[in-house]
Tab-separated table of C-alpha atoms in Angstrom:
chain	number	residue	atom	x	y	z
A	1	MET	CA	52.503	-155.013	57.368
A	2	SER	CA	52.318	-151.302	58.127
A	3	GLU	CA	49.257	-151.265	60.411
A	4	GLN	CA	46.749	-153.562	62.047
A	5	ILE	CA	43.187	-152.190	61.826
A	6	LYS	CA	39.779	-153.454	63.025
A	7	LEU	CA	36.662	-152.624	61.003
A	8	THR	CA	33.101	-153.521	61.498
A	9	THR	CA	30.642	-153.595	58.531
A	10	PRO	CA	28.796	-151.720	57.014
A	11	LEU	CA	31.725	-149.484	55.965
A	12	SER	CA	31.525	-145.831	55.455
A	13	ASP	CA	33.618	-143.661	53.137
A	14	GLU	CA	35.696	-142.572	56.181
A	15	ASP	CA	36.410	-146.160	57.062
A	16	VAL	CA	37.879	-146.936	53.756
A	17	GLU	CA	39.596	-143.661	53.147
A	18	LYS	CA	42.035	-144.329	56.052
A	19	LEU	CA	43.200	-147.617	54.631
A	20	ASN	CA	46.523	-147.973	52.787
A	21	ILE	CA	48.019	-150.801	50.721
A	22	GLY	CA	49.710	-153.331	52.957
A	23	ASP	CA	47.519	-152.696	56.025
A	24	LYS	CA	46.361	-155.766	57.747
A	25	VAL	CA	42.699	-155.434	58.509
A	26	PHE	CA	40.489	-157.690	60.809
A	27	LEU	CA	36.876	-157.501	59.654
A	28	SER	CA	33.817	-158.191	61.776
A	29	GLY	CA	30.123	-158.090	61.143
A	30	THR	CA	28.306	-159.208	57.966
A	31	ILE	CA	29.964	-160.076	54.678
A	32	TYR	CA	28.356	-161.500	51.618
A	33	THR	CA	29.740	-164.199	49.337
A	34	GLY	CA	29.493	-164.197	45.614
A	35	ARG	CA	31.548	-165.462	42.696
A	36	ASP	CA	31.189	-166.082	39.001
A	37	ALA	CA	27.583	-167.269	38.458
A	38	ALA	CA	26.091	-165.231	41.221
A	39	HIS	CA	27.746	-162.018	39.828
A	40	LYS	CA	26.282	-162.715	36.406
A	41	ARG	CA	22.834	-163.073	37.878
A	42	LEU	CA	23.120	-159.931	39.945
A	43	VAL	CA	24.213	-157.880	36.926
A	44	ASP	CA	21.523	-159.503	34.760
A	45	LEU	CA	18.843	-158.239	37.396
A	46	LEU	CA	20.403	-154.733	37.187
A	47	ASP	CA	20.110	-154.844	33.331
A	48	GLU	CA	16.522	-155.794	33.628
A	49	GLY	CA	15.954	-152.824	36.068
A	50	LYS	CA	15.029	-155.091	39.007
A	51	GLU	CA	16.195	-154.988	42.609
A	52	LEU	CA	19.094	-157.143	43.926
A	53	PRO	CA	18.272	-159.783	46.534
A	54	ILE	CA	20.702	-158.149	48.948
A	55	ASP	CA	21.231	-154.502	49.859
A	56	ILE	CA	24.865	-153.849	48.799
A	57	LYS	CA	25.371	-150.349	50.210
A	58	GLY	CA	28.247	-150.213	52.501
A	59	GLN	CA	28.847	-153.967	52.206
A	60	ILE	CA	31.704	-156.224	51.352
A	61	ILE	CA	31.557	-159.117	48.850
A	62	TYR	CA	33.869	-162.051	49.359
A	63	TYR	CA	34.711	-164.071	46.325
A	64	VAL	CA	34.482	-167.586	47.707
A	65	GLY	CA	32.827	-170.889	47.003
A	66	PRO	CA	33.114	-172.725	50.235
A	67	ALA	CA	33.528	-176.471	50.782
A	68	PRO	CA	30.449	-178.091	52.477
A	69	ALA	CA	30.356	-177.766	56.286
A	70	LYS	CA	31.015	-180.865	58.308
A	71	PRO	CA	28.594	-181.496	61.138
A	72	GLY	CA	29.220	-178.858	63.876
A	73	GLN	CA	31.056	-176.486	61.548
A	74	ALA	CA	29.453	-173.099	60.429
A	75	ILE	CA	31.024	-173.485	57.086
A	76	GLY	CA	33.590	-175.677	55.319
A	77	SER	CA	37.044	-174.429	54.117
A	78	ALA	CA	36.522	-170.963	52.690
A	79	GLY	CA	39.511	-169.265	51.070
A	80	PRO	CA	39.345	-166.679	48.327
A	81	THR	CA	38.951	-167.427	44.674
A	82	THR	CA	40.830	-165.444	41.885
A	83	SER	CA	39.211	-162.095	41.524
A	84	TYR	CA	39.829	-161.122	37.865
A	85	ARG	CA	36.888	-163.236	36.769
A	86	MET	CA	34.637	-160.741	38.600
A	87	ASP	CA	36.118	-157.712	37.071
A	88	ALA	CA	33.505	-157.480	34.347
A	89	TYR	CA	30.822	-157.105	36.973
A	90	ALA	CA	32.483	-155.272	39.862
A	91	TYR	CA	31.972	-151.680	38.722
A	92	ARG	CA	28.216	-152.201	38.538
A	93	LEU	CA	28.123	-153.123	42.284
A	94	MET	CA	30.510	-150.340	43.183
A	95	GLU	CA	27.937	-147.887	41.603
A	96	LEU	CA	25.445	-149.089	44.120
A	97	GLY	CA	27.683	-148.491	47.086
A	98	LEU	CA	29.716	-151.538	47.491
A	99	LYS	CA	32.634	-150.675	49.773
A	100	GLY	CA	34.869	-153.720	49.745
A	101	MET	CA	35.809	-156.802	47.716
A	102	ILE	CA	37.757	-159.710	49.143
A	103	GLY	CA	39.581	-162.066	46.827
A	104	LYS	CA	43.015	-162.821	45.556
A	105	GLY	CA	44.996	-161.861	42.486
A	106	ASN	CA	45.323	-158.873	40.186
A	107	ARG	CA	42.390	-156.580	39.162
A	108	ALA	CA	41.938	-154.874	35.860
A	109	PRO	CA	43.047	-151.206	35.562
A	110	GLU	CA	39.443	-150.132	34.991
A	111	VAL	CA	38.418	-151.783	38.223
A	112	ILE	CA	41.175	-149.964	40.118
A	113	GLU	CA	39.973	-146.696	38.484
A	114	ALA	CA	36.349	-147.335	39.530
A	115	MET	CA	37.465	-148.101	43.042
A	116	LYS	CA	38.988	-144.672	43.248
A	117	LYS	CA	35.755	-143.083	42.008
A	118	HIS	CA	33.403	-144.969	44.217
A	119	LYS	CA	35.727	-145.294	47.222
A	120	THR	CA	35.889	-149.066	47.300
A	121	VAL	CA	38.766	-151.177	48.684
A	122	TYR	CA	40.071	-154.443	47.351
A	123	PHE	CA	41.238	-156.761	50.132
A	124	GLY	CA	43.427	-159.896	49.678
A	125	ALA	CA	42.759	-163.009	51.783
A	126	THR	CA	45.268	-165.712	51.855
A	127	GLY	CA	44.611	-168.059	48.943
A	128	GLY	CA	44.498	-171.702	49.880
A	129	ALA	CA	44.256	-171.072	53.636
A	130	GLY	CA	40.616	-172.083	53.618
A	131	ALA	CA	40.658	-174.183	56.747
A	132	LEU	CA	42.243	-171.339	58.679
A	133	ILE	CA	39.939	-168.599	57.374
A	134	ALA	CA	36.817	-170.710	58.144
A	135	LYS	CA	37.653	-170.280	61.853
A	136	SER	CA	36.741	-166.608	61.723
A	137	ILE	CA	33.411	-167.351	60.099
A	138	LYS	CA	30.822	-167.759	62.884
A	139	LYS	CA	27.622	-168.238	60.926
A	140	ALA	CA	26.731	-168.843	57.198
A	141	GLU	CA	23.257	-168.623	55.673
A	142	ILE	CA	22.265	-168.928	52.060
A	143	VAL	CA	20.405	-165.738	51.053
A	144	ALA	CA	20.039	-166.244	47.295
A	145	TYR	CA	20.508	-168.718	44.438
A	146	GLU	CA	20.642	-171.856	46.489
A	147	GLU	CA	20.649	-173.932	43.372
A	148	LEU	CA	24.095	-172.656	42.506
A	149	GLY	CA	25.547	-174.795	45.342
A	150	PRO	CA	29.025	-173.477	46.330
A	151	GLU	CA	28.314	-170.439	44.187
A	152	ALA	CA	25.139	-169.471	46.089
A	153	ILE	CA	25.089	-166.066	47.754
A	154	ARG	CA	25.711	-166.455	51.516
A	155	LYS	CA	25.440	-164.033	54.357
A	156	LEU	CA	28.402	-164.600	56.715
A	157	GLU	CA	28.827	-163.408	60.211
A	158	VAL	CA	32.538	-162.931	60.694
A	159	GLU	CA	34.811	-162.021	63.639
A	160	ASP	CA	38.294	-160.716	62.975
A	161	PHE	CA	38.365	-161.993	59.487
A	162	PRO	CA	42.084	-161.470	58.308
A	163	VAL	CA	42.651	-159.517	55.092
A	164	VAL	CA	45.339	-157.279	53.592
A	165	VAL	CA	44.646	-154.015	51.714
A	166	VAL	CA	45.792	-154.744	48.062
A	167	ASN	CA	44.213	-151.711	46.315
A	168	ASP	CA	43.228	-148.617	48.293
A	169	VAL	CA	40.974	-145.697	47.299
A	170	ARG	CA	43.945	-143.723	46.038
A	171	GLY	CA	44.862	-146.306	43.314
A	172	GLY	CA	47.736	-147.798	45.390
A	173	ASP	CA	48.556	-151.406	44.340
A	174	LEU	CA	50.311	-153.713	46.804
A	175	TYR	CA	51.056	-156.277	43.940
A	176	VAL	CA	53.024	-153.650	42.023
A	177	GLU	CA	54.710	-152.093	45.084
A	178	GLY	CA	55.534	-155.500	46.667
A	179	ALA	CA	57.181	-157.014	43.571
A	180	LYS	CA	59.040	-153.826	42.956
A	181	LYS	CA	60.597	-153.928	46.427
A	182	TYR	CA	61.835	-157.624	46.170
A	183	ARG	CA	62.609	-157.847	42.501
A	184	LYS	CA	66.290	-158.636	41.792
A	185	GLU	CA	68.536	-157.665	38.917
B	1	MET	CA	45.882	-213.104	35.223
B	2	ARG	CA	45.228	-211.289	38.602
B	3	GLU	CA	41.718	-210.186	39.314
B	4	ILE	CA	41.017	-206.796	40.808
B	5	SER	CA	37.416	-205.931	41.488
B	6	CYS	CA	35.629	-202.601	40.817
B	7	ASP	CA	34.560	-202.561	44.340
B	8	GLU	CA	38.134	-202.398	45.467
B	9	ILE	CA	38.981	-199.621	42.931
B	10	ILE	CA	35.960	-197.587	44.275
B	11	LYS	CA	37.137	-197.964	47.882
B	12	VAL	CA	40.767	-197.084	47.217
B	13	ILE	CA	39.869	-193.903	45.112
B	14	ARG	CA	37.293	-192.787	47.674
B	15	ASP	CA	39.989	-192.898	50.360
B	16	LEU	CA	42.649	-191.258	48.240
B	17	CYS	CA	40.256	-188.299	47.453
B	18	ILE	CA	39.803	-187.519	51.126
B	19	ASP	CA	43.528	-188.106	51.924
B	20	ALA	CA	44.677	-185.761	49.192
B	21	GLY	CA	42.029	-183.123	49.949
B	22	CYS	CA	42.907	-182.791	53.612
B	23	ASN	CA	46.648	-183.866	54.101
B	24	LEU	CA	49.268	-181.821	52.434
B	25	GLY	CA	52.560	-183.633	51.634
B	26	ASP	CA	55.704	-183.556	53.841
B	27	ASP	CA	57.581	-182.120	50.937
B	28	VAL	CA	55.375	-179.015	50.761
B	29	GLU	CA	55.574	-178.542	54.597
B	30	ALA	CA	59.470	-178.729	54.378
B	31	ALA	CA	59.415	-176.140	51.596
B	32	PHE	CA	57.259	-173.839	53.858
B	33	ASP	CA	59.809	-174.231	56.668
B	34	LYS	CA	62.686	-173.255	54.294
B	35	ALA	CA	60.799	-170.259	52.946
B	36	ILE	CA	60.107	-168.993	56.563
B	37	GLU	CA	63.821	-169.102	57.177
B	38	THR	CA	64.972	-167.575	53.962
B	39	ASP	CA	62.486	-165.040	52.667
B	40	GLU	CA	63.527	-161.516	53.136
B	41	SER	CA	59.991	-160.137	53.276
B	42	PRO	CA	58.296	-160.146	56.671
B	43	VAL	CA	54.844	-160.158	54.929
B	44	ALA	CA	55.935	-163.204	52.910
B	45	VAL	CA	56.944	-165.006	56.094
B	46	GLU	CA	53.677	-164.098	57.815
B	47	VAL	CA	51.729	-165.594	54.785
B	48	ILE	CA	53.807	-168.807	54.719
B	49	LYS	CA	53.217	-169.197	58.474
B	50	GLU	CA	49.436	-168.910	57.724
B	51	LEU	CA	49.641	-171.570	55.146
B	52	LYS	CA	51.546	-173.889	57.495
B	53	GLU	CA	48.962	-173.339	60.273
B	54	ASN	CA	46.244	-173.968	57.608
B	55	SER	CA	47.667	-177.326	56.667
B	56	GLN	CA	48.032	-178.254	60.314
B	57	ILE	CA	44.249	-177.457	60.995
B	58	ALA	CA	43.234	-179.363	57.823
B	59	ARG	CA	45.214	-182.470	58.969
B	60	GLU	CA	44.035	-182.457	62.515
B	61	GLU	CA	40.367	-181.693	61.803
B	62	LEU	CA	40.255	-183.627	58.546
B	63	VAL	CA	38.921	-180.697	56.512
B	64	PRO	CA	40.016	-179.580	53.055
B	65	ILE	CA	43.344	-177.688	52.848
B	66	CYS	CA	41.624	-175.334	50.348
B	67	GLN	CA	37.943	-174.857	49.551
B	68	ASP	CA	38.880	-175.608	45.905
B	69	CYS	CA	39.178	-179.311	46.213
B	70	GLY	CA	39.846	-179.510	42.462
B	71	LEU	CA	38.818	-181.630	39.591
B	72	ALA	CA	39.747	-185.257	40.291
B	73	VAL	CA	42.751	-185.987	38.001
B	74	LEU	CA	43.755	-189.593	38.139
B	75	PHE	CA	46.920	-191.226	36.815
B	76	ILE	CA	46.456	-195.014	36.605
B	77	GLU	CA	49.190	-197.460	35.790
B	78	LEU	CA	47.496	-200.635	34.932
B	79	GLY	CA	49.556	-203.845	34.914
B	80	GLN	CA	48.903	-205.913	31.771
B	81	GLU	CA	48.461	-209.012	33.802
B	82	VAL	CA	45.475	-207.544	35.615
B	83	HIS	CA	41.892	-208.445	34.843
B	84	ILE	CA	39.326	-205.935	36.086
B	85	VAL	CA	36.126	-207.670	37.220
B	86	GLY	CA	32.723	-206.769	38.678
B	87	GLY	CA	31.937	-203.754	36.572
B	88	ASP	CA	32.942	-200.923	34.250
B	89	PHE	CA	36.462	-199.569	35.112
B	90	LYS	CA	35.688	-195.947	34.148
B	91	GLU	CA	32.437	-196.032	36.142
B	92	ALA	CA	34.257	-197.485	39.157
B	93	VAL	CA	36.782	-194.571	39.035
B	94	ASN	CA	33.905	-192.084	38.948
B	95	GLU	CA	32.039	-193.823	41.730
B	96	GLY	CA	35.157	-193.624	43.958
B	97	VAL	CA	35.457	-189.824	43.199
B	98	ARG	CA	31.654	-189.431	43.870
B	99	GLN	CA	31.899	-191.194	47.253
B	100	GLY	CA	35.138	-189.541	48.207
B	101	TYR	CA	34.026	-186.004	47.551
B	102	ALA	CA	30.679	-186.649	49.320
B	103	ASP	CA	32.019	-188.414	52.366
B	104	GLY	CA	35.001	-186.073	52.684
B	105	PHE	CA	32.895	-182.884	52.569
B	106	LEU	CA	35.016	-181.831	49.580
B	107	ARG	CA	33.713	-179.160	47.218
B	108	LYS	CA	32.316	-180.324	43.942
B	109	SER	CA	33.606	-178.043	41.199
B	110	ALA	CA	32.770	-179.885	37.958
B	111	CYS	CA	30.195	-178.065	35.730
B	112	HIS	CA	28.960	-177.758	32.221
B	113	PRO	CA	31.227	-175.422	30.212
B	114	PHE	CA	28.499	-173.161	28.904
B	115	THR	CA	25.538	-173.367	31.227
B	116	ARG	CA	27.852	-173.680	34.238
B	117	LYS	CA	25.403	-176.107	35.891
B	118	ASN	CA	27.318	-178.088	38.512
B	119	THR	CA	27.316	-181.905	37.860
B	120	GLY	CA	26.874	-182.234	41.658
B	121	ASP	CA	29.278	-184.988	42.385
B	122	ASN	CA	32.594	-183.777	40.878
B	123	THR	CA	32.385	-186.185	38.094
B	124	PRO	CA	33.452	-186.996	35.448
B	125	ALA	CA	36.980	-187.542	36.667
B	126	ILE	CA	39.962	-186.798	34.299
B	127	ILE	CA	41.534	-190.266	33.788
B	128	HIS	CA	44.965	-190.913	32.381
B	129	THR	CA	45.589	-194.674	32.015
B	130	GLU	CA	48.930	-196.260	31.108
B	131	ILE	CA	49.442	-199.988	30.501
B	132	VAL	CA	52.535	-201.202	32.211
B	133	PRO	CA	54.141	-204.607	32.775
B	134	GLY	CA	53.111	-206.560	35.947
B	135	ASP	CA	49.946	-207.614	37.858
B	136	LYS	CA	49.322	-204.430	39.944
B	137	MET	CA	47.365	-201.262	39.551
B	138	LYS	CA	48.973	-198.004	40.750
B	139	ILE	CA	46.475	-195.184	41.281
B	140	THR	CA	47.632	-191.587	41.828
B	141	ILE	CA	45.218	-188.832	42.436
B	142	ALA	CA	46.216	-185.203	41.923
B	143	PRO	CA	43.178	-182.935	42.612
B	144	LYS	CA	43.665	-179.730	40.504
B	145	GLY	CA	42.326	-176.458	41.522
B	146	GLY	CA	41.002	-174.014	39.022
B	147	GLY	CA	42.828	-170.804	39.897
B	148	SER	CA	46.302	-172.123	39.302
B	149	GLU	CA	45.263	-174.240	36.309
B	150	ASN	CA	43.873	-171.161	34.640
B	151	MET	CA	47.371	-169.694	34.607
B	152	SER	CA	48.743	-172.702	32.686
B	153	ARG	CA	49.651	-172.521	28.977
B	154	VAL	CA	50.813	-174.708	26.070
B	155	THR	CA	52.781	-173.203	23.292
B	156	MET	CA	54.482	-174.486	20.153
B	157	LEU	CA	57.950	-172.975	20.029
B	158	THR	CA	60.206	-173.001	16.986
B	159	PRO	CA	63.063	-175.521	17.315
B	160	ALA	CA	65.567	-172.809	16.923
B	161	VAL	CA	64.865	-171.273	20.335
B	162	GLY	CA	66.081	-174.420	22.091
B	163	ILE	CA	66.116	-174.871	25.893
B	164	GLU	CA	66.777	-171.171	26.422
B	165	GLY	CA	63.562	-170.386	24.621
B	166	VAL	CA	61.686	-172.824	26.885
B	167	LYS	CA	63.154	-171.206	30.037
B	168	ASP	CA	62.188	-167.739	28.798
B	169	PHE	CA	58.699	-168.776	27.972
B	170	VAL	CA	58.160	-170.310	31.502
B	171	VAL	CA	59.596	-167.249	33.324
B	172	GLN	CA	57.478	-164.883	31.160
B	173	ARG	CA	54.366	-166.890	31.897
B	174	LEU	CA	54.832	-166.716	35.674
B	175	SER	CA	55.659	-163.104	35.424
B	176	GLU	CA	52.307	-162.486	33.695
B	177	ALA	CA	50.457	-164.804	36.127
B	178	GLY	CA	51.617	-162.646	39.034
B	179	SER	CA	49.490	-163.049	42.059
B	180	ASN	CA	46.679	-164.979	40.449
B	181	PRO	CA	47.688	-168.561	40.946
B	182	CYS	CA	48.080	-168.379	44.768
B	183	PRO	CA	51.890	-168.243	44.910
B	184	PRO	CA	54.055	-169.851	46.161
B	185	THR	CA	53.545	-172.211	43.242
B	186	VAL	CA	55.007	-175.434	41.996
B	187	ILE	CA	55.648	-175.411	38.249
B	188	GLY	CA	55.272	-178.455	36.024
B	189	ILE	CA	56.972	-178.171	32.567
B	190	GLY	CA	56.387	-180.588	29.708
B	191	VAL	CA	58.706	-180.380	26.746
B	192	GLY	CA	58.337	-182.449	23.531
B	193	GLY	CA	55.829	-184.975	22.309
B	194	THR	CA	52.939	-183.283	20.655
B	195	PHE	CA	50.626	-180.479	21.492
B	196	GLU	CA	48.584	-182.639	23.975
B	197	ARG	CA	51.421	-184.736	25.114
B	198	SER	CA	53.356	-181.714	26.369
B	199	ALA	CA	50.434	-180.750	28.563
B	200	PHE	CA	50.204	-184.274	29.890
B	201	LEU	CA	53.917	-184.198	30.661
B	202	ALA	CA	53.675	-180.931	32.483
B	203	LYS	CA	50.934	-182.275	34.802
B	204	LYS	CA	52.804	-185.542	35.330
B	205	ALA	CA	55.815	-183.496	36.398
B	206	LEU	CA	53.760	-182.235	39.337
B	207	LEU	CA	53.488	-185.667	40.710
B	208	ARG	CA	57.140	-185.632	41.755
B	209	LYS	CA	58.039	-184.344	45.240
B	210	ILE	CA	59.422	-180.895	45.771
B	211	GLY	CA	63.196	-181.027	45.504
B	212	GLU	CA	63.206	-184.267	43.444
B	213	ARG	CA	65.403	-183.377	40.484
B	214	ASN	CA	65.092	-184.784	36.928
B	215	PRO	CA	67.715	-187.494	36.371
B	216	ASP	CA	68.971	-185.733	33.219
B	217	PRO	CA	71.617	-183.251	34.382
B	218	GLU	CA	70.751	-180.632	31.761
B	219	LEU	CA	67.105	-180.701	32.832
B	220	ALA	CA	68.047	-180.731	36.525
B	221	ALA	CA	70.130	-177.587	35.926
B	222	ALA	CA	67.274	-175.972	34.030
B	223	GLU	CA	64.916	-176.730	36.866
B	224	LYS	CA	67.184	-174.885	39.351
B	225	GLU	CA	67.778	-171.974	36.935
B	226	VAL	CA	64.076	-171.402	36.112
B	227	LEU	CA	63.247	-171.586	39.872
B	228	GLU	CA	65.877	-168.991	40.650
B	229	ARG	CA	64.678	-166.702	37.927
B	230	ILE	CA	61.006	-166.855	38.923
B	231	ASN	CA	61.926	-166.141	42.521
B	232	LYS	CA	63.866	-163.013	41.346
B	233	LEU	CA	60.663	-161.590	39.989
B	234	GLY	CA	59.844	-160.501	43.508
B	235	ILE	CA	56.155	-161.487	43.290
B	236	GLY	CA	56.290	-163.455	46.515
B	237	PRO	CA	53.614	-165.379	48.456
B	238	MET	CA	50.105	-164.206	47.461
B	239	GLY	CA	51.835	-161.516	45.265
B	240	TYR	CA	52.510	-159.304	48.280
B	241	GLY	CA	56.235	-159.158	47.434
B	242	GLY	CA	58.988	-161.572	48.462
B	243	ASN	CA	61.537	-164.139	47.333
B	244	THR	CA	59.294	-167.197	47.413
B	245	THR	CA	57.181	-167.024	44.288
B	246	SER	CA	57.683	-170.678	43.550
B	247	LEU	CA	58.604	-173.652	45.618
B	248	ASP	CA	60.024	-175.727	42.799
B	249	VAL	CA	60.184	-176.205	39.044
B	250	LEU	CA	59.904	-179.718	37.591
B	251	PHE	CA	60.690	-180.652	34.015
B	252	GLU	CA	59.528	-183.739	31.996
B	253	MET	CA	60.751	-184.318	28.409
B	254	GLU	CA	60.167	-186.703	25.543
B	255	PRO	CA	61.131	-186.648	21.817
B	256	CYS	CA	59.093	-184.565	19.384
B	257	HIS	CA	58.562	-184.043	15.667
B	258	ILE	CA	61.579	-182.605	13.789
B	259	ALA	CA	59.440	-179.516	12.958
B	260	SER	CA	58.155	-178.851	16.497
B	261	LEU	CA	59.094	-177.809	20.066
B	262	PRO	CA	55.946	-178.206	22.123
B	263	CYS	CA	56.171	-176.703	25.555
B	264	ALA	CA	53.545	-176.712	28.351
B	265	VAL	CA	53.599	-174.957	31.680
B	266	ASN	CA	51.218	-176.381	34.363
B	267	VAL	CA	50.921	-174.050	37.308
B	268	GLN	CA	50.169	-175.666	40.707
B	269	CYS	CA	49.360	-173.627	43.795
B	270	HIS	CA	51.011	-174.470	47.116
B	271	ALA	CA	48.209	-176.962	47.772
B	272	ALA	CA	50.318	-179.353	45.690
B	273	ARG	CA	48.220	-182.450	46.548
B	274	HIS	CA	48.928	-185.921	45.228
B	275	LYS	CA	48.413	-189.296	46.928
B	276	GLU	CA	48.914	-192.772	45.515
B	277	ALA	CA	48.026	-196.348	46.177
B	278	VAL	CA	48.951	-199.640	44.707
B	279	ILE	CA	46.355	-202.434	44.544
């Protein structure tokens, strides 16, 4: 990885502008969780002209549906889910000032374009490493849609949560560059 | 006739759910070690080390390897000399899953396809039952996560394309799947049968251990060749670039209709979980 950077939320335009694909970033502060069903509800609210249950400006959304916490744990295993399912909703949240998304897997070209326009970064977390990632989550609290179970929106307090910059604000794509570098024949 | 009680089936399945959810197989760990030694990409090595550390934490603390604890897919070989007593077999399997996912703090991921309402207990399980000779019951659980499953495909090839067409289809599919299924993956390929049988065979192939070759030499050679071709794509662990896109490729084959060449690719992430017990 080219550089190791520490960042604390909320993020500013200057924070994200300095990030490049391949950078390893350790995030601290608050991040929000949200995946398929929660995203649909958020965008439905925007369509109805209503306010969101969370203030998204400068924030990061982590695409995750955690396992239940065992007694004594802040949260159960909590690795990323595949991000392309959130592509249809992501640009609406970027318009409101979302600065980061954490997930795994490819994003649609329109999403990468919108990230350039709104200065939003897409971070990859290690898929399947849910038990390891949970160690950097110190507190978890449901803030909306409790009835969605694992898909409810949670507010997480994280310390040195490990991610890699996959798409930066200049349209760089680690998936494209990484595969190019190691492709054979 | 030998009697097996539903209570025993419930208990065994409960324990298998927890074991599979929290303890990754030795074969996967060994494949991680090999990748750490051989991958040319430092980023890839770093990711695989994280996966290894993750599986150690899961084992030591008995927590899920991955938050996606999967739908409960069960392969049951039922001896024809067995008489199941004390309840409804299918309900016993579902009760075992219900208890295992609750007691193991495993995530429940089953929902209504349209309303997306979670069933709350990870049932119904997907049950594949096969009647075999003997007086025992072999139960294998293979929890299947959604991210990798979504990258799976069934296709009906024309017989003219032959085994080369099958190989090309698989490599193309993995190239398109890219970073989405949480590489490094394990690939199950089902060839032959009918449309639905090929998909079953592809999933059944995933029950084999990594490195366990098909006894048919032609298929064994195809497994090695497809693995090599997938790893030349450069996708690498998590799609960050590297030589370890898949840990193994496993073929299963059966005869098919003279007009058909069904082919299914079942993509499994590195959390290649499967545990079995014999009652």
